[in-house]
Amino acid sequence: MKKILGIDYGKMITGLSISDISQVFSFGLKSIPTKKLMDFLDIFIVTEQIEKIVIGLPKTLKNKNFLIEKYIQKFIFKFHRKYPKILIDRLDERFTSKIAFYTMIELGIKKKEKKNILNKISATLILQSYLSKKKKN
């Protein structure tokens, strides 16, 4: 099996996570400036065997898309043109940032470090949720 990449896309910072080869567990990878995302992926996709990416779908409580979705759609279009063989799935990411934030508080992570870790934890939660749902089906 190949790996799955999880993405918590942000306008400024994007969090990344990756599955294990058996696609059971999600591990935080890193948070990077969004403007450097494609450059990072160009190298990462080649070095890792990625068969799919899972990108968070930002929804409001009223099931409407957040404004960031238009930027995510642009990214997906650009990514799909460059890597047409890599599948793209979406997963509702409601509450992942809140869960990630409270997790950091419980772990005692200092305020200065939270900024760099929040997106990575959110990406890990998105991918782990996806893997758990996939396993049930």
Coordinates of C-alpha atoms in Angstrom, one line a residue:
M1 CA 0.0 0.0 0.0
K2 CA 1.0 3.6 -0.5
K3 CA 0.7 6.5 1.9
I4 CA -2.0 9.1 2.2
L5 CA -1.2 12.8 2.8
G6 CA -3.5 14.9 5.0
I7 CA -3.8 18.6 4.5
D8 CA -5.2 21.3 6.7
Y9 CA -5.1 24.1 4.1
G10 CA -4.8 27.6 5.5
K11 CA -4.4 31.0 3.8
M12 CA -1.1 31.6 5.5
I13 CA 0.0 28.3 7.1
T14 CA -0.9 24.7 5.9
G15 CA -0.6 21.7 8.2
L16 CA 0.4 18.4 6.8
S17 CA 0.1 14.8 8.1
I18 CA 0.9 11.4 6.6
S19 CA -0.4 7.9 7.1
D20 CA 1.6 4.8 7.7
I21 CA 1.9 2.3 4.8
S22 CA -1.0 0.2 6.1
Q23 CA -3.1 3.4 6.2
V24 CA -4.2 2.9 9.8
F25 CA -2.4 5.7 11.6
S26 CA -1.9 9.4 10.9
F27 CA 1.2 11.2 12.0
G28 CA 1.8 14.9 12.1
L29 CA 4.3 15.9 9.4
K30 CA 4.8 19.7 9.6
S31 CA 3.3 23.1 9.1
I32 CA 4.6 25.2 6.3
P33 CA 3.8 28.6 4.7
T34 CA 1.1 28.0 2.2
K35 CA 3.0 29.9 -0.5
K36 CA 5.7 27.2 -0.3
L37 CA 3.2 24.3 -0.3
M38 CA 3.5 23.3 -4.0
D39 CA 7.3 23.5 -3.8
F40 CA 7.3 21.2 -0.8
L41 CA 4.9 18.8 -2.4
D42 CA 7.0 18.6 -5.6
I43 CA 9.8 17.1 -3.6
F44 CA 7.7 15.2 -1.1
I45 CA 5.5 13.4 -3.6
V46 CA 8.5 12.1 -5.4
T47 CA 10.3 10.9 -2.2
E48 CA 7.2 9.3 -0.5
Q49 CA 4.8 7.0 -2.2
I50 CA 1.6 9.1 -2.0
E51 CA -1.5 7.6 -3.6
K52 CA -4.1 10.1 -2.2
I53 CA -4.4 13.4 -0.4
V54 CA -7.2 14.2 2.0
I55 CA -7.9 17.9 2.3
G56 CA -10.1 19.3 5.0
L57 CA -13.5 20.8 3.9
P58 CA -14.2 23.9 6.1
K59 CA -17.9 24.1 6.9
T60 CA -19.9 26.3 9.2
L61 CA -22.4 24.9 11.7
K62 CA -25.0 25.8 9.1
N63 CA -23.3 23.6 6.6
K64 CA -22.0 26.5 4.4
N65 CA -18.5 26.7 3.1
F66 CA -16.0 29.1 4.7
L67 CA -14.4 31.7 2.4
I68 CA -11.1 29.8 2.5
E69 CA -12.8 27.1 0.3
K70 CA -12.2 29.2 -2.8
Y71 CA -8.5 29.1 -2.1
I72 CA -8.6 25.4 -1.5
Q73 CA -10.4 24.9 -4.8
K74 CA -7.7 26.8 -6.6
F75 CA -5.1 24.6 -4.9
I76 CA -6.9 21.4 -5.8
F77 CA -7.2 22.5 -9.4
K78 CA -3.5 23.3 -9.6
F79 CA -2.5 20.1 -7.8
H80 CA -4.8 17.9 -9.9
R81 CA -3.3 19.4 -13.2
K82 CA 0.2 18.6 -12.0
Y83 CA -0.5 15.2 -10.4
P84 CA -3.6 13.7 -12.2
K85 CA -2.9 10.2 -10.9
I86 CA -3.1 11.1 -7.2
L87 CA -6.6 10.9 -5.8
I88 CA -8.1 13.8 -3.8
D89 CA -10.6 13.3 -1.1
R90 CA -12.3 15.8 1.2
L91 CA -13.3 15.5 4.8
D92 CA -15.5 17.8 6.8
E93 CA -13.1 19.5 9.2
R94 CA -15.5 21.1 11.6
F95 CA -14.0 21.4 15.1
T96 CA -10.6 20.1 14.2
S97 CA -8.9 23.4 15.0
K98 CA -10.8 23.6 18.3
I99 CA -9.9 20.0 19.2
A100 CA -6.2 20.6 18.2
F101 CA -6.2 23.8 20.4
Y102 CA -7.6 22.1 23.5
T103 CA -5.2 19.2 22.9
M104 CA -2.3 21.6 23.0
I105 CA -3.6 23.1 26.2
E106 CA -3.9 19.7 27.8
L107 CA -0.4 18.8 26.8
G108 CA 1.0 22.0 28.2
I109 CA 2.4 23.3 25.0
K110 CA 3.6 26.9 25.4
K111 CA 1.8 29.7 23.6
K112 CA 4.9 30.5 21.5
E113 CA 5.0 26.9 20.1
K114 CA 1.2 26.6 19.5
K115 CA 1.2 28.6 16.3
N116 CA 3.5 26.2 14.6
I117 CA 1.8 23.1 15.9
L118 CA -1.9 23.9 15.6
N119 CA -2.2 23.3 11.8
K120 CA -0.1 20.1 12.0
I121 CA -2.4 18.6 14.7
S122 CA -5.4 19.7 12.7
A123 CA -4.1 17.9 9.6
T124 CA -3.4 14.8 11.7
L125 CA -7.0 14.8 13.1
I126 CA -8.4 15.3 9.5
L127 CA -6.4 12.3 8.2
Q128 CA -7.0 10.1 11.2
S129 CA -10.8 10.7 10.9
Y130 CA -10.6 9.8 7.3
L131 CA -8.6 6.6 7.9
S132 CA -11.0 5.6 10.7
K133 CA -14.1 6.1 8.4
K134 CA -12.3 4.2 5.6
K135 CA -11.6 1.3 8.0
K136 CA -15.3 1.0 9.0
N137 CA -16.5 0.9 5.4

